[in-house]
Tab-separated table of C-alpha atoms in Angstrom:
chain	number	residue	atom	x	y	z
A	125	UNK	CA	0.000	0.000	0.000
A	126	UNK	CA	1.464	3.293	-1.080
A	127	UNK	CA	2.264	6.066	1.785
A	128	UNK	CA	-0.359	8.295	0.665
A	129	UNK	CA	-3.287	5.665	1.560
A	130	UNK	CA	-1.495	4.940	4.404
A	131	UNK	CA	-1.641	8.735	5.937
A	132	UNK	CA	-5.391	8.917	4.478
A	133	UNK	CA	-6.530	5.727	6.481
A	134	UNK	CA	-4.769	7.096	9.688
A	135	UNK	CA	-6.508	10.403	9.256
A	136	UNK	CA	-9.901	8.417	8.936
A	137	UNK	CA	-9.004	6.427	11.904
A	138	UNK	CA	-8.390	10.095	13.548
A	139	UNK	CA	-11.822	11.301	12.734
A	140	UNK	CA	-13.297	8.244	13.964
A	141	UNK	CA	-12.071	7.979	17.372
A	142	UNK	CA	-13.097	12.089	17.669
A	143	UNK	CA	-17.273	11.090	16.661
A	144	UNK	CA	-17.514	9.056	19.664
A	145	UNK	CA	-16.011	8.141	22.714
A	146	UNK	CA	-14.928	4.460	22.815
A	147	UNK	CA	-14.660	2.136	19.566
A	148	UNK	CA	-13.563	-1.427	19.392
A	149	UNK	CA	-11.072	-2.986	17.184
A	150	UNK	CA	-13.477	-5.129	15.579
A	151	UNK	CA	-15.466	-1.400	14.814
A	152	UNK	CA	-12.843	0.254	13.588
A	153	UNK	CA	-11.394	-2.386	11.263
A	154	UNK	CA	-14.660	-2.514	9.715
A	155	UNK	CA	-15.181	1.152	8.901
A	156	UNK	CA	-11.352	1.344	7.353
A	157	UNK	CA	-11.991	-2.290	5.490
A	158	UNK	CA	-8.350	-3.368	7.164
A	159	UNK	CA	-7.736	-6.168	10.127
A	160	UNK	CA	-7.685	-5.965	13.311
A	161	UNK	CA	-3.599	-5.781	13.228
A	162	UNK	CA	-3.606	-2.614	10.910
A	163	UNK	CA	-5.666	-1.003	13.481
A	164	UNK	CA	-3.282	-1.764	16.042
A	165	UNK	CA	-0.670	-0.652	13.866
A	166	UNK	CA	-2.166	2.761	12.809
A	167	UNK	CA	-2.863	3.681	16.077
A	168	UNK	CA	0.555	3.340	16.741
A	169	UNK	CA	1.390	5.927	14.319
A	170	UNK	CA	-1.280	8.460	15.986
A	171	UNK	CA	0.488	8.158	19.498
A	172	UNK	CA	4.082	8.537	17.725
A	173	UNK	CA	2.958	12.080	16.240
A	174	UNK	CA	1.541	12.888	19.445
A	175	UNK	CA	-2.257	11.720	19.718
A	176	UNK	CA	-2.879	10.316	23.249
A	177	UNK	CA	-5.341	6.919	22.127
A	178	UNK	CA	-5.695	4.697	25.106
A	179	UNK	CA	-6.157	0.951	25.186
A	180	UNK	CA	-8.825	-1.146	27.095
A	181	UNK	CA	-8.387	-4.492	27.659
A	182	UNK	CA	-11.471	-7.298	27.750
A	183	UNK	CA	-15.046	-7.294	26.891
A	184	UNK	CA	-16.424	-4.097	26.061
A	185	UNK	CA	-12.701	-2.447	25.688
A	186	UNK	CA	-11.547	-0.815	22.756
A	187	UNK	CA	-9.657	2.504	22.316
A	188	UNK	CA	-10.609	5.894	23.416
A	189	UNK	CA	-8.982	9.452	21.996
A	190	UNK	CA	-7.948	10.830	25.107
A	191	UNK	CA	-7.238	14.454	26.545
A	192	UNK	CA	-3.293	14.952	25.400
A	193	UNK	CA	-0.974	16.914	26.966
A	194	UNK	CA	1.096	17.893	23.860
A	195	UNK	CA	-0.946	18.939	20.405
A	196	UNK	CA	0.660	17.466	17.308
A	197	UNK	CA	3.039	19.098	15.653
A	198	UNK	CA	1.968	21.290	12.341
A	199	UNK	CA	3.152	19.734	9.104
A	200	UNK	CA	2.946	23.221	7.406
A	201	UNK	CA	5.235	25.638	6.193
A	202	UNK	CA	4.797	29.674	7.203
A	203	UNK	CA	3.356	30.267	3.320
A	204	UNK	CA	1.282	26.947	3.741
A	205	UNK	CA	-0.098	27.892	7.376
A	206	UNK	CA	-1.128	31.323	6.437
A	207	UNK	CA	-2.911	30.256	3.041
A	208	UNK	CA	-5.051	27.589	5.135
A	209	UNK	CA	-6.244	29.759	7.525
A	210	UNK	CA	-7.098	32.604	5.217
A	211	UNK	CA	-9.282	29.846	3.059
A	212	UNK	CA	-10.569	28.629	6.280
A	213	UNK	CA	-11.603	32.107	7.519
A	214	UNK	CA	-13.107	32.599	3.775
A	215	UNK	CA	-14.992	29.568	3.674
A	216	UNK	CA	-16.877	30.530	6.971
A	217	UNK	CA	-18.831	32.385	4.772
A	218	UNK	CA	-19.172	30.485	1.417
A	219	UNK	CA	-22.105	29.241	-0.582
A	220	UNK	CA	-21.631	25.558	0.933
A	221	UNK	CA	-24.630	24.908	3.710
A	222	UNK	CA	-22.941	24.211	6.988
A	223	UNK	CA	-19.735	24.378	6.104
A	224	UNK	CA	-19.192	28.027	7.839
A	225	UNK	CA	-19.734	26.263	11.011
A	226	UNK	CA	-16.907	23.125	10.083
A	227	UNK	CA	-14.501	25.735	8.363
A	228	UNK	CA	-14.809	27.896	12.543
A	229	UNK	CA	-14.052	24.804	14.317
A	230	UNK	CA	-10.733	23.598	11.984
A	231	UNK	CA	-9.656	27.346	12.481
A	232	UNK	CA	-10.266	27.615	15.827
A	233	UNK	CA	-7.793	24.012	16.218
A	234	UNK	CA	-5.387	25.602	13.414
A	235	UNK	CA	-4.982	28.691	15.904
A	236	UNK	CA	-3.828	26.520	18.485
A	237	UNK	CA	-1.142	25.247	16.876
A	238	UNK	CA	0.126	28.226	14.838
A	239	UNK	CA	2.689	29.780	15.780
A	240	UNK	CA	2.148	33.226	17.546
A	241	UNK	CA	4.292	35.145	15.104
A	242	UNK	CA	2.092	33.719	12.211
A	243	UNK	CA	-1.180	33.958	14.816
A	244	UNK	CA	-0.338	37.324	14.523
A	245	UNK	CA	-0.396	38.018	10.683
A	246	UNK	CA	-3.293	35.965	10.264
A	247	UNK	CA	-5.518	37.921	11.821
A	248	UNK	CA	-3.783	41.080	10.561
A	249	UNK	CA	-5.407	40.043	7.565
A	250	UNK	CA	-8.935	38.742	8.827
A	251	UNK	CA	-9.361	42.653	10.467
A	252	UNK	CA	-8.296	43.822	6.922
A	253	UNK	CA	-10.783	41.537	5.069
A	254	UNK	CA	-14.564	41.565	4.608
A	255	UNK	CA	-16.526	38.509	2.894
A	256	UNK	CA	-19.196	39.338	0.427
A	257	UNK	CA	-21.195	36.393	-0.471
A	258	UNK	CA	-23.978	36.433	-3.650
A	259	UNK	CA	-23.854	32.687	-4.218
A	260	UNK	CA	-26.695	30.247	-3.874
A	261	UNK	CA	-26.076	28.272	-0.851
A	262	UNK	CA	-25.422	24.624	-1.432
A	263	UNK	CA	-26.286	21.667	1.206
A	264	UNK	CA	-22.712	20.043	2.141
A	265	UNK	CA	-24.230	16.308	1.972
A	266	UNK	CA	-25.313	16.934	-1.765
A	267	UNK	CA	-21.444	17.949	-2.564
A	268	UNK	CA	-20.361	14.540	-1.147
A	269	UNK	CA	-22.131	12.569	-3.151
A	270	UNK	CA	-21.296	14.167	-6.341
A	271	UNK	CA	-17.749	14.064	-5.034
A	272	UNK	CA	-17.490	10.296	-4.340
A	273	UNK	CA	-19.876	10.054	-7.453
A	274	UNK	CA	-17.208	11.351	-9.568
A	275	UNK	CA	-14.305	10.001	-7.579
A	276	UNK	CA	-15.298	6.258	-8.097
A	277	UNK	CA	-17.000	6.568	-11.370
A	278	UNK	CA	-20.451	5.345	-10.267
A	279	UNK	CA	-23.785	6.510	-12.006
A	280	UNK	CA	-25.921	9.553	-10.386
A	281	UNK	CA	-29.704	9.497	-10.584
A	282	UNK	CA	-31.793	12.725	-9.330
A	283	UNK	CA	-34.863	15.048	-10.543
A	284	UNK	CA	-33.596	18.242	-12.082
A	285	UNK	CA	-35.909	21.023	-13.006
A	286	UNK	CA	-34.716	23.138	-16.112
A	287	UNK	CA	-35.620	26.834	-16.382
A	288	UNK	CA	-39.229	26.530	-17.529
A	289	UNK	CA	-40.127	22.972	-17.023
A	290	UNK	CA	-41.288	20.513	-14.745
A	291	UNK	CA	-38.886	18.407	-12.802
A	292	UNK	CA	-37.698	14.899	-14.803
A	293	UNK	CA	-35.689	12.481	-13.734
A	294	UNK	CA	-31.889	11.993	-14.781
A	295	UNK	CA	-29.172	9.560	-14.954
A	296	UNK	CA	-25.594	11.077	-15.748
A	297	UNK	CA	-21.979	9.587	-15.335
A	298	UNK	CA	-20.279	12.597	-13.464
A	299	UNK	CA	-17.151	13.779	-14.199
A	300	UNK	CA	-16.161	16.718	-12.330
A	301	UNK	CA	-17.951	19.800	-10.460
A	302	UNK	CA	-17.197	23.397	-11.415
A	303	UNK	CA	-17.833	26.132	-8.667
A	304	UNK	CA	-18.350	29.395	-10.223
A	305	UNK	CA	-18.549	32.932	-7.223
A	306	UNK	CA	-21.847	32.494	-7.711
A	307	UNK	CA	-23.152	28.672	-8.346
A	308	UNK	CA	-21.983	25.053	-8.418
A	309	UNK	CA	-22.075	22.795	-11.551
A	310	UNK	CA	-21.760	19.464	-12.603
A	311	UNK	CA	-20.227	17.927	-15.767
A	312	UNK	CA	-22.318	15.427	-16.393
A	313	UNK	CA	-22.917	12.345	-19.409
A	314	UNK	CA	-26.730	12.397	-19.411
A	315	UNK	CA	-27.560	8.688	-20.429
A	316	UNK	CA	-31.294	9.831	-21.536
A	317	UNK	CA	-29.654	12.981	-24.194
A	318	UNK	CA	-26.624	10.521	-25.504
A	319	UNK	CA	-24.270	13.749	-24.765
A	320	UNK	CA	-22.448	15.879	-22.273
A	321	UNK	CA	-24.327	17.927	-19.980
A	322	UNK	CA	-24.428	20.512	-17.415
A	323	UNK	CA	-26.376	20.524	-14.426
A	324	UNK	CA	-26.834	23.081	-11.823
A	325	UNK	CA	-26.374	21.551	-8.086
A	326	UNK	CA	-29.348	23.819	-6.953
A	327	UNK	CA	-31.707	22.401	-8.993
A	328	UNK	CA	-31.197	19.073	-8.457
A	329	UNK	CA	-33.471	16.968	-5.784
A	330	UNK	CA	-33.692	13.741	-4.776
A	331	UNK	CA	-29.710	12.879	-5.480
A	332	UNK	CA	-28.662	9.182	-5.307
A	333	UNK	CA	-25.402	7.722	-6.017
A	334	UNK	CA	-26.164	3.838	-7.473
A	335	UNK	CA	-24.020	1.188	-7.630
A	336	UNK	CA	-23.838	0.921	-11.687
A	337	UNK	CA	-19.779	1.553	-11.882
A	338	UNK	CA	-18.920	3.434	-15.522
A	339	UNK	CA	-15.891	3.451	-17.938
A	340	UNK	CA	-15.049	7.309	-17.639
A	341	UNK	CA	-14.934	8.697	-21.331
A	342	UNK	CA	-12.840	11.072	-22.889
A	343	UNK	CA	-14.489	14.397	-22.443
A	344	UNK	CA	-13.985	17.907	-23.162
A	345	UNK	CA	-12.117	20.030	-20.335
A	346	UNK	CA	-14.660	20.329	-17.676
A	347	UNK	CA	-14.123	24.112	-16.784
A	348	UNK	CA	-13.514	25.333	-20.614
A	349	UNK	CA	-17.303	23.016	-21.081
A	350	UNK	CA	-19.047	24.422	-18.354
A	351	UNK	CA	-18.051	28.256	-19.112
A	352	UNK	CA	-19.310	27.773	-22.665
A	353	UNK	CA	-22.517	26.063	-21.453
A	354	UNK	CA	-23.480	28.475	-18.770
A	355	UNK	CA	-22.649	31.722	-20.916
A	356	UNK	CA	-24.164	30.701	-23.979
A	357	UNK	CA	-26.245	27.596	-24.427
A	358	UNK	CA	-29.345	28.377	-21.650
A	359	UNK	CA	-30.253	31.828	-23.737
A	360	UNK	CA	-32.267	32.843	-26.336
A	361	UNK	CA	-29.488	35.104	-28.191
A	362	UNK	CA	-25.808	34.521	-28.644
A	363	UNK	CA	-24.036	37.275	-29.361
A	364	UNK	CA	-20.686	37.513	-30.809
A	365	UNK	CA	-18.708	40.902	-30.328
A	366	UNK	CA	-15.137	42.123	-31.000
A	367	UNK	CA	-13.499	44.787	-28.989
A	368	UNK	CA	-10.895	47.085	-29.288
A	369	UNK	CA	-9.022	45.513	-26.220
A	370	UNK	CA	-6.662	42.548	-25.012
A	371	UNK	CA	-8.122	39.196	-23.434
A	372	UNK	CA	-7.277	39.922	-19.837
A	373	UNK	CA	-8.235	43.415	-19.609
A	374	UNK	CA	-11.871	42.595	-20.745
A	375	UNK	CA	-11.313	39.300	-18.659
A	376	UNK	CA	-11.477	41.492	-15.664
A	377	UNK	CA	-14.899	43.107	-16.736
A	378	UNK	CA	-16.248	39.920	-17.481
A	379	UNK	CA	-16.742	37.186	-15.212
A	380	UNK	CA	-16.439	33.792	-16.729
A	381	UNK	CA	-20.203	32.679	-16.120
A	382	UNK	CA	-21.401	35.859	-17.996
A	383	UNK	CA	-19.275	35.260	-21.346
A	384	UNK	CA	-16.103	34.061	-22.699
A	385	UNK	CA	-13.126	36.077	-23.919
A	386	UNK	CA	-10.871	34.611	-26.554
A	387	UNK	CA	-7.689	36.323	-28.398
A	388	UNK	CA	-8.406	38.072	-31.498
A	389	UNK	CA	-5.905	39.904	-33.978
A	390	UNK	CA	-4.512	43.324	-34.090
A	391	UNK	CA	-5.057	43.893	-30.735
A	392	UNK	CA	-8.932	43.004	-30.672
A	393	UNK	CA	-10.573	40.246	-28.462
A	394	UNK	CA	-13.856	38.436	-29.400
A	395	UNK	CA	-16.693	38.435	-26.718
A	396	UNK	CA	-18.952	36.144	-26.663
A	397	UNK	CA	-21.990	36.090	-24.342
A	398	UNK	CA	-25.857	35.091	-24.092
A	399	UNK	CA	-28.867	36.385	-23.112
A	400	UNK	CA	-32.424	36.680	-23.225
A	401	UNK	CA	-32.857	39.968	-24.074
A	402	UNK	CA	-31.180	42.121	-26.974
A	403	UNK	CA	-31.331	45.221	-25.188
A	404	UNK	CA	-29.583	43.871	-22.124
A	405	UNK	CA	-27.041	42.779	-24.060
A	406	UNK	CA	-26.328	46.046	-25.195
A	407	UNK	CA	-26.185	47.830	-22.585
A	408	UNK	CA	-23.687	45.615	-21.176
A	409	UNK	CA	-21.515	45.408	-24.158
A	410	UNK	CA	-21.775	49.620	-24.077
A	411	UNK	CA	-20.857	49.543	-20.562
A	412	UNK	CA	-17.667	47.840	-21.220
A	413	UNK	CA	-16.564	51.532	-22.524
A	414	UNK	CA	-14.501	49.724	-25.745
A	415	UNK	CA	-15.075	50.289	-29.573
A	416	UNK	CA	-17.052	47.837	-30.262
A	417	UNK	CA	-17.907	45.588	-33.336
A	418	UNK	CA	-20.979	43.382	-33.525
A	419	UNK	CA	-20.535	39.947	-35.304
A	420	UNK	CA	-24.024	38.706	-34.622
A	421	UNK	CA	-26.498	38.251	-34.332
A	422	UNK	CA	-27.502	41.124	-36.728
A	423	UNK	CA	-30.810	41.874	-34.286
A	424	UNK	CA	-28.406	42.983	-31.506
A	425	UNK	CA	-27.050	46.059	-34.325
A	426	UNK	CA	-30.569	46.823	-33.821
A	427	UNK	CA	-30.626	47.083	-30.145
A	428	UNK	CA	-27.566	48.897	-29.787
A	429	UNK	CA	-29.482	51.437	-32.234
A	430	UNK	CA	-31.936	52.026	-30.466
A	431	UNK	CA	-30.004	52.278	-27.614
A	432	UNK	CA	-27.719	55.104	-28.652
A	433	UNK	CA	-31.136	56.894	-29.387
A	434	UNK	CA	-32.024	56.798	-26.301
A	435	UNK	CA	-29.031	57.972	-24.365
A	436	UNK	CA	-28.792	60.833	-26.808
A	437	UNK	CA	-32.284	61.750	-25.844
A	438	UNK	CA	-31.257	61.612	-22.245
A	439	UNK	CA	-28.528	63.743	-22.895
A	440	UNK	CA	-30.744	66.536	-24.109
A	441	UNK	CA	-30.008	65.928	-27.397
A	442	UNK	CA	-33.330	66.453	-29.673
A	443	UNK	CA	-31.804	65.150	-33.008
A	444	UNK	CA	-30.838	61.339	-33.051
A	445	UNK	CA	-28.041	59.592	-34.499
A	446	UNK	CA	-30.170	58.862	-37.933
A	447	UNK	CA	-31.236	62.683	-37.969
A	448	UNK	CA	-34.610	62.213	-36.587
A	449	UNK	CA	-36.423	62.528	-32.933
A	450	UNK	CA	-36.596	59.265	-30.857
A	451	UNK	CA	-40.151	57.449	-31.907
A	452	UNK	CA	-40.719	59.356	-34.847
A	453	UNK	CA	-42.341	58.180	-38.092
């Protein structure tokens, strides 16, 4: 067995003996799926890092975490320390359900072991930081699933409701989630559609993991698939703009579940974004403050049209663009 599973069973054998006071061999060799001799031996290497676990002998004994008088040591760097306990502090007050409560209690045990100089900087920069969270919250349990789901390649059943219809039933072979700053997603084969899929995790009920194992297939990069599906495919229009700007500078305007900004020539970048509206589009491609040129679709030439009529009127100009006043004949 390779080191790695080695330090992940001991860590599960570490959150077991915190759920509940006393477990017995026989238990705990069931819930890692080793004997009762790898128990013995893991525990072992809890006590040599500095875990007190204590031993009872006869019927009804087992092993008990108890009260320590030395914490482990941490097996972080400064950098590594710092970055944990920012995320931590971050995550207190994410979009996953219950998780603010989890991500206070392995801060609060990270504190104790930090050292004070990097205690110190820490919270420099929790007093300097404020969280603003827009997300939609998702439950913790649901995240699980899809993670194992995806982890051992096992097929996903649930009810999903799509904008506008009633709830149906799926089957999909996951692949990978994509969190977004404002929603979750899952990559997805849908068995029913015969093609890739996206899936929002907040509209999906009733989520079982079966036990139908899958071949994984090759599939397209999950976060490149997702961006494309969530910016473009669930809209009415597509539009398809080029601006007088580089990649990352509109990048920054743009968050990725809005549209998706690709290279373009002579120092233009292509835009391309849904939505339901034409107007709304073009407004938002006016508010990017770049000369702008509109690919398609020709409709959205319109909008922007009317739209420059309209701010001209509001700027208390009575002739339009085309020479005329706005809504005449």
């Amino acid at each position: 067995m390779s080191v790695e599973a080695t330090v992940e069973r001991v860590l599960r054998l570490l959150a077991l003996l915190q759920r509940r006071p006393s477990w017995t061999a026989a238990e705990l060799a069931a819930e890692l799926g080793v004997t009762d001799r790898s128990v013995r031996r893991d525990v072992e290497r809890l006590r040599a890092v500095g875990y007190p676990v204590h031993a009872t002998a006869g019927v009804g004994g087992g092993y008990q975490l108890g009260a320590g008088t030395r914490l482990p040591p941490l097996l972080l760097d400064d950098e590594e320390a710092i970055a944990t306990a920012v995320s931590l502090r971050l995550a207190s007050g994410g979009t996953v359900a219950g998780a603010g409560d989890a991500a206070l209690r392995a801060l609060a045990k990270l504190d104790q072991v930090m050292p004070p100089r990097l205690r110190a900087e820490v919270r420099a920069v929790h007093g300097a930081t404020e969280t603003l969270v827009a997300g939609i919250e998702i439950d913790a349990e649901l995240l699980v699933t899809l993670a194992r789901a995806c982890r051992d390649a096992v097929r996903v059943r649930f009810r999903y409701s799509s904008r506008g219809s009633e709830d149906r039933e799926r089957t999909v072979e996951p692949v990978r989630m994509v969190a977004t700053n404002r929603r979750w997603y899952l990559m997805a084969w849908d068995l029913d559609r015969d093609d890739w899929r996206t899936f929002r995790l907040d509209r999906m009920r009733e989520v079982t993991a079966t036990t139908w194992r899958f071949r994984p297939r090759e599939h397209p990069a999950p976060v490149a698939y997702v961006q494309r599906s969530v910016s473009a495919a669930p809209y009415r229009y597509l539009a398809k703009v080029r601006l007088r700007a580089g990649a990352d500078e509109v990048r920054d305007l743009v968050p990725p579940q809005v549209g998706r900004v690709e290279e373009d020539r002579d120092g233009w970048c292509l835009l391309v974004a849904g939505g339901d509206q034409l107007d709304w589009l073009a407004v938002h491609v006016a508010r990017l403050g770049y000369e702008a040129e509109i690919l398609e679709p020709p409709e959205l030439r319109e909008a922007a049209a009317r739209l420059a009529e309209r701010v001209a009127a509001m700027a208390g100009d009575t002739q339009t663009p085309t020479g005329r006043l706005p809504g005449a004949d």
